[in-house]
PDB file of C-alpha atoms in Angstrom:
ATOM      1  CA  MET A   1      38.634-130.728 -33.788  1.00  0.00           C
ATOM      2  CA  PRO A   2      38.643-133.302 -30.962  1.00  0.00           C
ATOM      3  CA  VAL A   3      38.901-136.975 -31.895  1.00  0.00           C
ATOM      4  CA  ASP A   4      35.245-137.579 -31.041  1.00  0.00           C
ATOM      5  CA  GLY A   5      34.129-134.925 -33.534  1.00  0.00           C
ATOM      6  CA  ALA A   6      32.932-132.260 -31.099  1.00  0.00           C
ATOM      7  CA  PRO A   7      33.399-128.650 -32.260  1.00  0.00           C
ATOM      8  CA  ASP A   8      35.948-126.555 -30.348  1.00  0.00           C
ATOM      9  CA  GLY A   9      34.365-124.941 -27.322  1.00  0.00           C
ATOM     10  CA  ALA A  10      31.295-127.163 -27.434  1.00  0.00           C
ATOM     11  CA  ALA A  11      31.802-128.278 -23.846  1.00  0.00           C
ATOM     12  CA  ASP A  12      31.492-124.617 -22.698  1.00  0.00           C
ATOM     13  CA  ARG A  13      27.896-124.388 -23.945  1.00  0.00           C
ATOM     14  CA  PRO A  14      25.462-125.625 -21.302  1.00  0.00           C
ATOM     15  CA  HIS A  15      23.102-128.407 -22.334  1.00  0.00           C
ATOM     16  CA  THR A  16      20.718-130.482 -20.287  1.00  0.00           C
ATOM     17  CA  VAL A  17      19.306-133.984 -20.474  1.00  0.00           C
ATOM     18  CA  GLY A  18      16.087-132.357 -21.649  1.00  0.00           C
ATOM     19  CA  ASP A  19      17.921-130.668 -24.539  1.00  0.00           C
ATOM     20  CA  VAL A  20      19.336-134.008 -25.718  1.00  0.00           C
ATOM     21  CA  VAL A  21      15.955-135.699 -25.345  1.00  0.00           C
ATOM     22  CA  ALA A  22      14.298-132.971 -27.414  1.00  0.00           C
ATOM     23  CA  ALA A  23      16.931-133.272 -30.168  1.00  0.00           C
ATOM     24  CA  LEU A  24      16.528-137.042 -30.324  1.00  0.00           C
ATOM     25  CA  GLU A  25      12.744-136.917 -30.324  1.00  0.00           C
ATOM     26  CA  ARG A  26      12.703-134.436 -33.183  1.00  0.00           C
ATOM     27  CA  ARG A  27      14.614-136.986 -35.238  1.00  0.00           C
ATOM     28  CA  TYR A  28      13.025-140.152 -33.799  1.00  0.00           C
ATOM     29  CA  PRO A  29       9.548-139.279 -32.465  1.00  0.00           C
ATOM     30  CA  PRO A  30       8.498-141.819 -29.813  1.00  0.00           C
ATOM     31  CA  VAL A  31       5.109-142.147 -31.529  1.00  0.00           C
ATOM     32  CA  TRP A  32       6.905-143.991 -34.354  1.00  0.00           C
ATOM     33  CA  ALA A  33       7.843-146.829 -31.986  1.00  0.00           C
ATOM     34  CA  GLU A  34       5.968-150.128 -31.964  1.00  0.00           C
ATOM     35  CA  GLN A  35       3.273-150.353 -29.276  1.00  0.00           C
ATOM     36  CA  TRP A  36       5.184-153.085 -27.433  1.00  0.00           C
ATOM     37  CA  ASP A  37       8.385-151.050 -27.355  1.00  0.00           C
ATOM     38  CA  ARG A  38       9.696-148.921 -24.498  1.00  0.00           C
ATOM     39  CA  VAL A  39      11.568-145.859 -25.712  1.00  0.00           C
ATOM     40  CA  GLY A  40      12.431-142.492 -24.218  1.00  0.00           C
ATOM     41  CA  LEU A  41      14.108-141.346 -21.015  1.00  0.00           C
ATOM     42  CA  VAL A  42      14.642-144.302 -18.667  1.00  0.00           C
ATOM     43  CA  VAL A  43      16.904-142.786 -16.003  1.00  0.00           C
ATOM     44  CA  GLY A  44      17.815-139.180 -15.386  1.00  0.00           C
ATOM     45  CA  ASP A  45      16.679-135.659 -14.520  1.00  0.00           C
ATOM     46  CA  PRO A  46      15.737-133.535 -17.564  1.00  0.00           C
ATOM     47  CA  GLN A  47      17.329-130.527 -15.855  1.00  0.00           C
ATOM     48  CA  ALA A  48      20.677-132.229 -15.245  1.00  0.00           C
ATOM     49  CA  PRO A  49      23.648-130.950 -17.274  1.00  0.00           C
ATOM     50  CA  VAL A  50      25.126-132.987 -20.120  1.00  0.00           C
ATOM     51  CA  ARG A  51      28.752-132.468 -21.086  1.00  0.00           C
ATOM     52  CA  ARG A  52      29.242-135.687 -23.065  1.00  0.00           C
ATOM     53  CA  VAL A  53      27.015-138.376 -24.591  1.00  0.00           C
ATOM     54  CA  LEU A  54      27.949-142.027 -25.093  1.00  0.00           C
ATOM     55  CA  CYS A  55      26.140-143.906 -27.894  1.00  0.00           C
ATOM     56  CA  VAL A  56      25.778-147.676 -27.408  1.00  0.00           C
ATOM     57  CA  VAL A  57      23.754-150.538 -28.819  1.00  0.00           C
ATOM     58  CA  ASP A  58      23.204-152.096 -25.369  1.00  0.00           C
ATOM     59  CA  CYS A  59      23.268-150.629 -21.874  1.00  0.00           C
ATOM     60  CA  VAL A  60      25.215-153.384 -20.112  1.00  0.00           C
ATOM     61  CA  PRO A  61      27.851-153.317 -17.344  1.00  0.00           C
ATOM     62  CA  GLU A  62      30.673-152.942 -19.882  1.00  0.00           C
ATOM     63  CA  THR A  63      29.120-149.889 -21.567  1.00  0.00           C
ATOM     64  CA  VAL A  64      28.238-148.334 -18.204  1.00  0.00           C
ATOM     65  CA  ASP A  65      31.918-148.770 -17.297  1.00  0.00           C
ATOM     66  CA  GLU A  66      32.799-147.007 -20.531  1.00  0.00           C
ATOM     67  CA  ALA A  67      30.395-144.143 -19.783  1.00  0.00           C
ATOM     68  CA  ILE A  68      32.014-143.635 -16.400  1.00  0.00           C
ATOM     69  CA  ALA A  69      35.507-143.794 -17.929  1.00  0.00           C
ATOM     70  CA  VAL A  70      34.818-141.191 -20.647  1.00  0.00           C
ATOM     71  CA  GLY A  71      32.838-138.902 -18.354  1.00  0.00           C
ATOM     72  CA  ALA A  72      29.497-139.255 -20.141  1.00  0.00           C
ATOM     73  CA  ASP A  73      26.439-137.740 -18.471  1.00  0.00           C
ATOM     74  CA  LEU A  74      23.986-139.489 -20.790  1.00  0.00           C
ATOM     75  CA  ILE A  75      23.932-142.861 -22.520  1.00  0.00           C
ATOM     76  CA  LEU A  76      21.947-143.143 -25.739  1.00  0.00           C
ATOM     77  CA  ALA A  77      21.135-146.837 -26.183  1.00  0.00           C
ATOM     78  CA  HIS A  78      19.371-148.584 -29.033  1.00  0.00           C
ATOM     79  CA  HIS A  79      18.033-151.538 -27.043  1.00  0.00           C
ATOM     80  CA  PRO A  80      15.733-150.922 -24.065  1.00  0.00           C
ATOM     81  CA  LEU A  81      17.103-151.881 -20.660  1.00  0.00           C
ATOM     82  CA  LEU A  82      13.581-152.248 -19.232  1.00  0.00           C
ATOM     83  CA  LEU A  83      11.604-153.640 -22.163  1.00  0.00           C
ATOM     84  CA  ARG A  84       9.395-155.881 -20.035  1.00  0.00           C
ATOM     85  CA  GLY A  85       7.856-155.130 -16.672  1.00  0.00           C
ATOM     86  CA  VAL A  86       9.950-155.711 -13.568  1.00  0.00           C
ATOM     87  CA  SER A  87       8.796-155.934  -9.958  1.00  0.00           C
ATOM     88  CA  SER A  88      12.103-154.846  -8.464  1.00  0.00           C
ATOM     89  CA  VAL A  89      15.161-152.739  -9.242  1.00  0.00           C
ATOM     90  CA  ALA A  90      17.025-153.978  -6.183  1.00  0.00           C
ATOM     91  CA  VAL A  91      20.780-153.808  -6.516  1.00  0.00           C
ATOM     92  CA  THR A  92      20.829-157.607  -6.203  1.00  0.00           C
ATOM     93  CA  THR A  93      19.191-157.939  -9.647  1.00  0.00           C
ATOM     94  CA  TYR A  94      21.052-157.494 -12.934  1.00  0.00           C
ATOM     95  CA  LYS A  95      18.898-154.650 -14.221  1.00  0.00           C
ATOM     96  CA  GLY A  96      18.517-153.100 -10.791  1.00  0.00           C
ATOM     97  CA  HIS A  97      22.289-153.038 -10.336  1.00  0.00           C
ATOM     98  CA  THR A  98      22.624-151.276 -13.684  1.00  0.00           C
ATOM     99  CA  VAL A  99      20.015-148.663 -12.734  1.00  0.00           C
ATOM    100  CA  HIS A 100      21.724-148.076  -9.376  1.00  0.00           C
ATOM    101  CA  ARG A 101      25.100-147.542 -11.044  1.00  0.00           C
ATOM    102  CA  LEU A 102      23.630-145.062 -13.507  1.00  0.00           C
ATOM    103  CA  ILE A 103      21.979-143.064 -10.722  1.00  0.00           C
ATOM    104  CA  LYS A 104      25.057-143.234  -8.495  1.00  0.00           C
ATOM    105  CA  HIS A 105      27.216-141.755 -11.255  1.00  0.00           C
ATOM    106  CA  ASP A 106      24.599-139.208 -12.425  1.00  0.00           C
ATOM    107  CA  ILE A 107      24.319-140.816 -15.861  1.00  0.00           C
ATOM    108  CA  ALA A 108      21.011-140.500 -17.694  1.00  0.00           C
ATOM    109  CA  LEU A 109      19.793-143.265 -20.003  1.00  0.00           C
ATOM    110  CA  TYR A 110      17.740-142.646 -23.136  1.00  0.00           C
ATOM    111  CA  VAL A 111      16.477-145.309 -25.560  1.00  0.00           C
ATOM    112  CA  ALA A 112      15.658-144.937 -29.278  1.00  0.00           C
ATOM    113  CA  HIS A 113      14.665-148.353 -30.596  1.00  0.00           C
ATOM    114  CA  THR A 114      11.950-149.161 -33.147  1.00  0.00           C
ATOM    115  CA  ASN A 115      11.357-145.443 -33.687  1.00  0.00           C
ATOM    116  CA  ALA A 116      14.976-145.258 -34.898  1.00  0.00           C
ATOM    117  CA  ASP A 117      14.523-148.461 -36.913  1.00  0.00           C
ATOM    118  CA  VAL A 118      11.749-146.973 -39.084  1.00  0.00           C
ATOM    119  CA  ALA A 119      13.227-143.474 -39.320  1.00  0.00           C
ATOM    120  CA  SER A 120      14.704-142.172 -42.550  1.00  0.00           C
ATOM    121  CA  PRO A 121      17.606-142.009 -42.104  1.00  0.00           C
ATOM    122  CA  GLY A 122      17.571-144.733 -39.496  1.00  0.00           C
ATOM    123  CA  VAL A 123      19.245-147.945 -38.403  1.00  0.00           C
ATOM    124  CA  SER A 124      18.895-149.810 -41.711  1.00  0.00           C
ATOM    125  CA  ASP A 125      20.070-146.805 -43.756  1.00  0.00           C
ATOM    126  CA  ALA A 126      23.361-146.906 -41.858  1.00  0.00           C
ATOM    127  CA  LEU A 127      23.623-150.649 -42.488  1.00  0.00           C
ATOM    128  CA  ALA A 128      22.888-150.188 -46.205  1.00  0.00           C
ATOM    129  CA  ALA A 129      25.566-147.496 -46.424  1.00  0.00           C
ATOM    130  CA  ARG A 130      28.196-149.962 -45.181  1.00  0.00           C
ATOM    131  CA  LEU A 131      27.475-152.086 -48.272  1.00  0.00           C
ATOM    132  CA  GLY A 132      27.435-149.073 -50.589  1.00  0.00           C
ATOM    133  CA  LEU A 133      23.781-149.596 -51.530  1.00  0.00           C
ATOM    134  CA  THR A 134      22.057-146.872 -53.550  1.00  0.00           C
ATOM    135  CA  ASP A 135      18.475-146.029 -54.575  1.00  0.00           C
ATOM    136  CA  LEU A 136      17.202-146.951 -51.114  1.00  0.00           C
ATOM    137  CA  ARG A 137      13.565-147.611 -50.291  1.00  0.00           C
ATOM    138  CA  PRO A 138      11.876-149.324 -47.315  1.00  0.00           C
ATOM    139  CA  LEU A 139      11.661-153.111 -47.224  1.00  0.00           C
ATOM    140  CA  ARG A 140       8.353-152.795 -45.395  1.00  0.00           C
ATOM    141  CA  PRO A 141       7.018-149.233 -45.697  1.00  0.00           C
ATOM    142  CA  ALA A 142       5.352-147.686 -42.664  1.00  0.00           C
ATOM    143  CA  ALA A 143       1.587-148.157 -42.577  1.00  0.00           C
ATOM    144  CA  PRO A 144      -0.082-145.427 -44.667  1.00  0.00           C
ATOM    145  CA  ASP A 145      -2.446-144.574 -41.813  1.00  0.00           C
ATOM    146  CA  GLY A 146       0.224-144.808 -39.105  1.00  0.00           C
ATOM    147  CA  PRO A 147       2.183-142.054 -37.355  1.00  0.00           C
ATOM    148  CA  ALA A 148       5.384-142.830 -39.306  1.00  0.00           C
ATOM    149  CA  ALA A 149       3.723-142.798 -42.732  1.00  0.00           C
ATOM    150  CA  GLY A 150       5.591-141.234 -45.658  1.00  0.00           C
ATOM    151  CA  GLY A 151       9.066-139.782 -45.922  1.00  0.00           C
ATOM    152  CA  GLY A 152      10.645-143.060 -46.987  1.00  0.00           C
ATOM    153  CA  ARG A 153      10.126-144.457 -43.493  1.00  0.00           C
ATOM    154  CA  GLY A 154       9.611-148.112 -42.664  1.00  0.00           C
ATOM    155  CA  ALA A 155      11.405-151.277 -41.636  1.00  0.00           C
ATOM    156  CA  GLY A 156      14.560-152.351 -43.456  1.00  0.00           C
ATOM    157  CA  ARG A 157      15.913-150.992 -46.722  1.00  0.00           C
ATOM    158  CA  ILE A 158      16.275-152.217 -50.306  1.00  0.00           C
ATOM    159  CA  GLY A 159      19.056-150.956 -52.525  1.00  0.00           C
ATOM    160  CA  ARG A 160      21.356-151.686 -55.430  1.00  0.00           C
ATOM    161  CA  LEU A 161      25.006-152.668 -55.201  1.00  0.00           C
ATOM    162  CA  PRO A 162      27.581-150.456 -56.943  1.00  0.00           C
ATOM    163  CA  ARG A 163      28.310-153.424 -59.208  1.00  0.00           C
ATOM    164  CA  PRO A 164      26.974-156.968 -59.541  1.00  0.00           C
ATOM    165  CA  MET A 165      28.850-159.550 -57.497  1.00  0.00           C
ATOM    166  CA  THR A 166      28.552-163.165 -56.475  1.00  0.00           C
ATOM    167  CA  LEU A 167      27.097-164.195 -53.143  1.00  0.00           C
ATOM    168  CA  ALA A 168      30.584-165.221 -52.047  1.00  0.00           C
ATOM    169  CA  GLU A 169      31.906-161.742 -52.887  1.00  0.00           C
ATOM    170  CA  LEU A 170      28.988-160.042 -51.122  1.00  0.00           C
ATOM    171  CA  THR A 171      29.553-162.158 -48.021  1.00  0.00           C
ATOM    172  CA  ALA A 172      33.216-161.160 -47.959  1.00  0.00           C
ATOM    173  CA  LEU A 173      32.236-157.501 -48.469  1.00  0.00           C
ATOM    174  CA  ALA A 174      29.778-157.629 -45.574  1.00  0.00           C
ATOM    175  CA  ALA A 175      32.303-159.291 -43.296  1.00  0.00           C
ATOM    176  CA  ALA A 176      34.850-156.560 -44.081  1.00  0.00           C
ATOM    177  CA  ALA A 177      32.369-153.648 -43.917  1.00  0.00           C
ATOM    178  CA  LEU A 178      30.643-154.539 -40.658  1.00  0.00           C
ATOM    179  CA  PRO A 179      32.251-154.361 -37.218  1.00  0.00           C
ATOM    180  CA  ALA A 180      34.190-157.520 -36.451  1.00  0.00           C
ATOM    181  CA  THR A 181      32.513-160.098 -34.218  1.00  0.00           C
ATOM    182  CA  ALA A 182      33.116-163.732 -33.324  1.00  0.00           C
ATOM    183  CA  TRP A 183      29.902-164.524 -35.204  1.00  0.00           C
ATOM    184  CA  GLY A 184      31.112-162.959 -38.450  1.00  0.00           C
ATOM    185  CA  VAL A 185      28.806-163.304 -41.471  1.00  0.00           C
ATOM    186  CA  ARG A 186      27.370-166.555 -42.791  1.00  0.00           C
ATOM    187  CA  ALA A 187      25.399-166.947 -45.997  1.00  0.00           C
ATOM    188  CA  GLY A 188      22.876-169.309 -47.525  1.00  0.00           C
ATOM    189  CA  GLY A 189      22.591-169.942 -51.255  1.00  0.00           C
ATOM    190  CA  PRO A 190      24.874-170.868 -54.167  1.00  0.00           C
ATOM    191  CA  PRO A 191      28.223-169.085 -53.688  1.00  0.00           C
ATOM    192  CA  ASP A 192      28.268-168.068 -57.381  1.00  0.00           C
ATOM    193  CA  ARG A 193      24.738-166.636 -57.363  1.00  0.00           C
ATOM    194  CA  ARG A 194      24.672-163.217 -59.058  1.00  0.00           C
ATOM    195  CA  ILE A 195      23.630-160.412 -56.695  1.00  0.00           C
ATOM    196  CA  GLU A 196      22.544-156.952 -57.822  1.00  0.00           C
ATOM    197  CA  THR A 197      19.797-155.895 -55.413  1.00  0.00           C
ATOM    198  CA  VAL A 198      19.991-156.370 -51.648  1.00  0.00           C
ATOM    199  CA  ALA A 199      17.557-155.942 -48.772  1.00  0.00           C
ATOM    200  CA  VAL A 200      18.934-155.231 -45.305  1.00  0.00           C
ATOM    201  CA  CYS A 201      17.422-154.997 -41.857  1.00  0.00           C
ATOM    202  CA  GLY A 202      19.351-154.042 -38.753  1.00  0.00           C
ATOM    203  CA  GLY A 203      18.706-156.435 -35.884  1.00  0.00           C
ATOM    204  CA  ALA A 204      16.467-159.508 -35.922  1.00  0.00           C
ATOM    205  CA  GLY A 205      14.840-159.547 -39.355  1.00  0.00           C
ATOM    206  CA  ASP A 206      13.461-162.999 -40.098  1.00  0.00           C
ATOM    207  CA  SER A 207       9.911-161.626 -39.824  1.00  0.00           C
ATOM    208  CA  TYR A 208      10.624-159.797 -43.103  1.00  0.00           C
ATOM    209  CA  LEU A 209      11.668-162.827 -45.136  1.00  0.00           C
ATOM    210  CA  GLY A 210       8.325-162.681 -46.961  1.00  0.00           C
ATOM    211  CA  ALA A 211       8.822-158.988 -47.703  1.00  0.00           C
ATOM    212  CA  ALA A 212      12.241-159.751 -49.208  1.00  0.00           C
ATOM    213  CA  VAL A 213      10.659-162.407 -51.444  1.00  0.00           C
ATOM    214  CA  ALA A 214       7.854-160.046 -52.496  1.00  0.00           C
ATOM    215  CA  ALA A 215      10.389-157.320 -53.320  1.00  0.00           C
ATOM    216  CA  GLY A 216      12.245-159.652 -55.690  1.00  0.00           C
ATOM    217  CA  VAL A 217      15.698-158.841 -54.310  1.00  0.00           C
ATOM    218  CA  ASP A 218      18.671-161.099 -54.947  1.00  0.00           C
ATOM    219  CA  ALA A 219      19.873-161.245 -51.337  1.00  0.00           C
ATOM    220  CA  TYR A 220      18.761-160.303 -47.838  1.00  0.00           C
ATOM    221  CA  LEU A 221      21.142-159.386 -45.005  1.00  0.00           C
ATOM    222  CA  THR A 222      19.946-159.276 -41.407  1.00  0.00           C
ATOM    223  CA  ALA A 223      20.611-160.925 -38.032  1.00  0.00           C
ATOM    224  CA  ASP A 224      19.252-163.738 -35.856  1.00  0.00           C
ATOM    225  CA  LEU A 225      17.985-165.935 -38.691  1.00  0.00           C
ATOM    226  CA  ARG A 226      16.531-169.203 -37.383  1.00  0.00           C
ATOM    227  CA  HIS A 227      17.128-172.633 -38.895  1.00  0.00           C
ATOM    228  CA  HIS A 228      13.654-173.637 -40.065  1.00  0.00           C
ATOM    229  CA  PRO A 229      12.463-170.291 -41.509  1.00  0.00           C
ATOM    230  CA  ALA A 230      15.793-169.830 -43.309  1.00  0.00           C
ATOM    231  CA  SER A 231      15.832-173.402 -44.617  1.00  0.00           C
ATOM    232  CA  GLU A 232      12.268-173.212 -45.940  1.00  0.00           C
ATOM    233  CA  HIS A 233      12.901-169.780 -47.455  1.00  0.00           C
ATOM    234  CA  LEU A 234      15.892-171.047 -49.441  1.00  0.00           C
ATOM    235  CA  ALA A 235      14.170-174.297 -50.422  1.00  0.00           C
ATOM    236  CA  GLU A 236      11.335-172.278 -51.933  1.00  0.00           C
ATOM    237  CA  GLY A 237      13.747-170.269 -54.089  1.00  0.00           C
ATOM    238  CA  GLY A 238      13.850-167.100 -52.013  1.00  0.00           C
ATOM    239  CA  PRO A 239      16.677-164.535 -52.074  1.00  0.00           C
ATOM    240  CA  ALA A 240      20.092-165.589 -50.819  1.00  0.00           C
ATOM    241  CA  LEU A 241      20.525-164.976 -47.095  1.00  0.00           C
ATOM    242  CA  LEU A 242      23.310-163.327 -45.129  1.00  0.00           C
ATOM    243  CA  ASP A 243      23.198-163.616 -41.350  1.00  0.00           C
ATOM    244  CA  ALA A 244      25.404-161.277 -39.318  1.00  0.00           C
ATOM    245  CA  ALA A 245      25.709-160.645 -35.580  1.00  0.00           C
ATOM    246  CA  HIS A 246      22.835-158.595 -34.167  1.00  0.00           C
ATOM    247  CA  TRP A 247      25.175-156.014 -32.608  1.00  0.00           C
ATOM    248  CA  ALA A 248      27.169-155.633 -35.834  1.00  0.00           C
ATOM    249  CA  THR A 249      24.089-154.796 -37.927  1.00  0.00           C
ATOM    250  CA  GLU A 250      23.054-151.979 -35.559  1.00  0.00           C
ATOM    251  CA  ARG A 251      26.438-150.551 -34.554  1.00  0.00           C
ATOM    252  CA  PRO A 252      26.744-148.481 -37.812  1.00  0.00           C
ATOM    253  CA  TRP A 253      23.731-146.377 -36.754  1.00  0.00           C
ATOM    254  CA  LEU A 254      25.621-145.080 -33.735  1.00  0.00           C
ATOM    255  CA  ASP A 255      27.932-143.084 -36.008  1.00  0.00           C
ATOM    256  CA  ASP A 256      24.964-141.424 -37.703  1.00  0.00           C
ATOM    257  CA  VAL A 257      23.146-140.441 -34.520  1.00  0.00           C
ATOM    258  CA  ALA A 258      26.408-139.229 -32.985  1.00  0.00           C
ATOM    259  CA  ASP A 259      27.024-136.957 -35.990  1.00  0.00           C
ATOM    260  CA  HIS A 260      23.460-135.646 -35.644  1.00  0.00           C
ATOM    261  CA  LEU A 261      23.902-134.737 -31.967  1.00  0.00           C
ATOM    262  CA  ARG A 262      27.231-133.053 -32.651  1.00  0.00           C
ATOM    263  CA  ALA A 263      25.716-130.952 -35.436  1.00  0.00           C
ATOM    264  CA  ASP A 264      22.444-130.189 -33.655  1.00  0.00           C
ATOM    265  CA  LEU A 265      23.724-129.455 -30.147  1.00  0.00           C
ATOM    266  CA  GLY A 266      27.488-129.108 -30.521  1.00  0.00           C
ATOM    267  CA  LEU A 267      27.973-131.716 -27.824  1.00  0.00           C
ATOM    268  CA  PRO A 268      30.968-134.020 -27.528  1.00  0.00           C
ATOM    269  CA  VAL A 269      29.752-137.522 -28.379  1.00  0.00           C
ATOM    270  CA  THR A 270      31.646-140.791 -27.981  1.00  0.00           C
ATOM    271  CA  VAL A 271      30.611-143.878 -29.950  1.00  0.00           C
ATOM    272  CA  SER A 272      31.085-147.184 -28.173  1.00  0.00           C
ATOM    273  CA  ASP A 273      32.895-149.991 -29.951  1.00  0.00           C
ATOM    274  CA  VAL A 274      32.373-152.373 -27.041  1.00  0.00           C
ATOM    275  CA  ASP A 275      31.136-155.569 -28.690  1.00  0.00           C
ATOM    276  CA  THR A 276      27.982-156.510 -26.769  1.00  0.00           C
ATOM    277  CA  ASP A 277      27.168-159.519 -28.932  1.00  0.00           C
ATOM    278  CA  PRO A 278      26.749-162.470 -26.544  1.00  0.00           C
ATOM    279  CA  TRP A 279      28.789-164.853 -28.733  1.00  0.00           C
ATOM    280  CA  THR A 280      32.497-164.583 -27.994  1.00  0.00           C
ATOM    281  CA  LEU A 281      34.090-167.578 -29.778  1.00  0.00           C
ATOM    282  CA  HIS A 282      33.815-169.119 -33.224  1.00  0.00           C
ATOM    283  CA  ALA A 283      35.477-172.249 -34.567  1.00  0.00           C
ATOM    284  CA  THR A 284      35.107-173.433 -38.147  1.00  0.00           C
ATOM    285  CA  SER A 285      34.035-177.047 -38.400  1.00  0.00           C
ATOM    286  CA  VAL A 286      36.570-179.362 -40.026  1.00  0.00           C
ATOM    287  CA  PRO A 287      35.156-182.554 -41.570  1.00  0.00           C
ATOM    288  CA  THR A 288      36.556-185.727 -40.057  1.00  0.00           C
ATOM    289  CA  PRO A 289      38.250-187.910 -42.728  1.00  0.00           C
ATOM    290  CA  LYS A 290      36.308-191.080 -43.354  1.00  0.00           C
ATOM    291  CA  GLU A 291      38.014-194.394 -42.869  1.00  0.00           C
ATOM    292  CA  PRO A 292      38.493-196.254 -46.160  1.00  0.00           C
ATOM    293  CA  VAL A 293      35.986-199.022 -46.726  1.00  0.00           C
ATOM    294  CA  PRO A 294      37.799-202.429 -46.700  1.00  0.00           C
TER     295      PRO A 294
END
């Protein structure tokens, strides 16, 4: 078995971009995506052959370099490269340069974003698994009249820890279980607070602070928490908060989708560990000793 988990002889079986797209859309139907989202095939010919897939959180110059280096014919990215409208893809622009490099090297780009977030299993299931959470259910279930209704689908997940622990212990567990970043994991709440139930949401999740309160969980782990919403949430007695790097909360999903493509298509799949979090340094503040009062 190769190191990337591909079955022996898998590379001898012809697959196309269209085959990979079909496999992904069976698992993450585009209709499940939010209306504002942009998912699906961004660059590439559905008839083009695919011998290797690279799974990434972000399609950025570093992960395009990695795709070229490993010989990937298709990049599966979580975040859209072209989320908002652009008037040019000239090579002189950041996104245009990326598109040109993909086309030049015959690399297709496919995006599964909010449709993968609400899927079951999806992005937050993989995050919950890193903490060992059990008895999972959605933090915000999919709308009952929406296309993703039922099947345990929805945003975020709620689960139970294998054993009760303090907030300090949970923070240390999260920092050890998630991919390492300069950001690390920070927490809000009494360090000795007892934690049994935890809500998680991969990516930016402060819009679900109210859902975490309504669910009655002991702690909520997500990314990109802002000062004022977090401060007010804690002041009003809400669940303890854990704030991790955005990339780190979504990177675990790449392993799951890679395993799915290997099993479904028998394709070699490489998972990127290139840290695309924008924050690259972290220094712990050290209080300045006060001068003694005369």
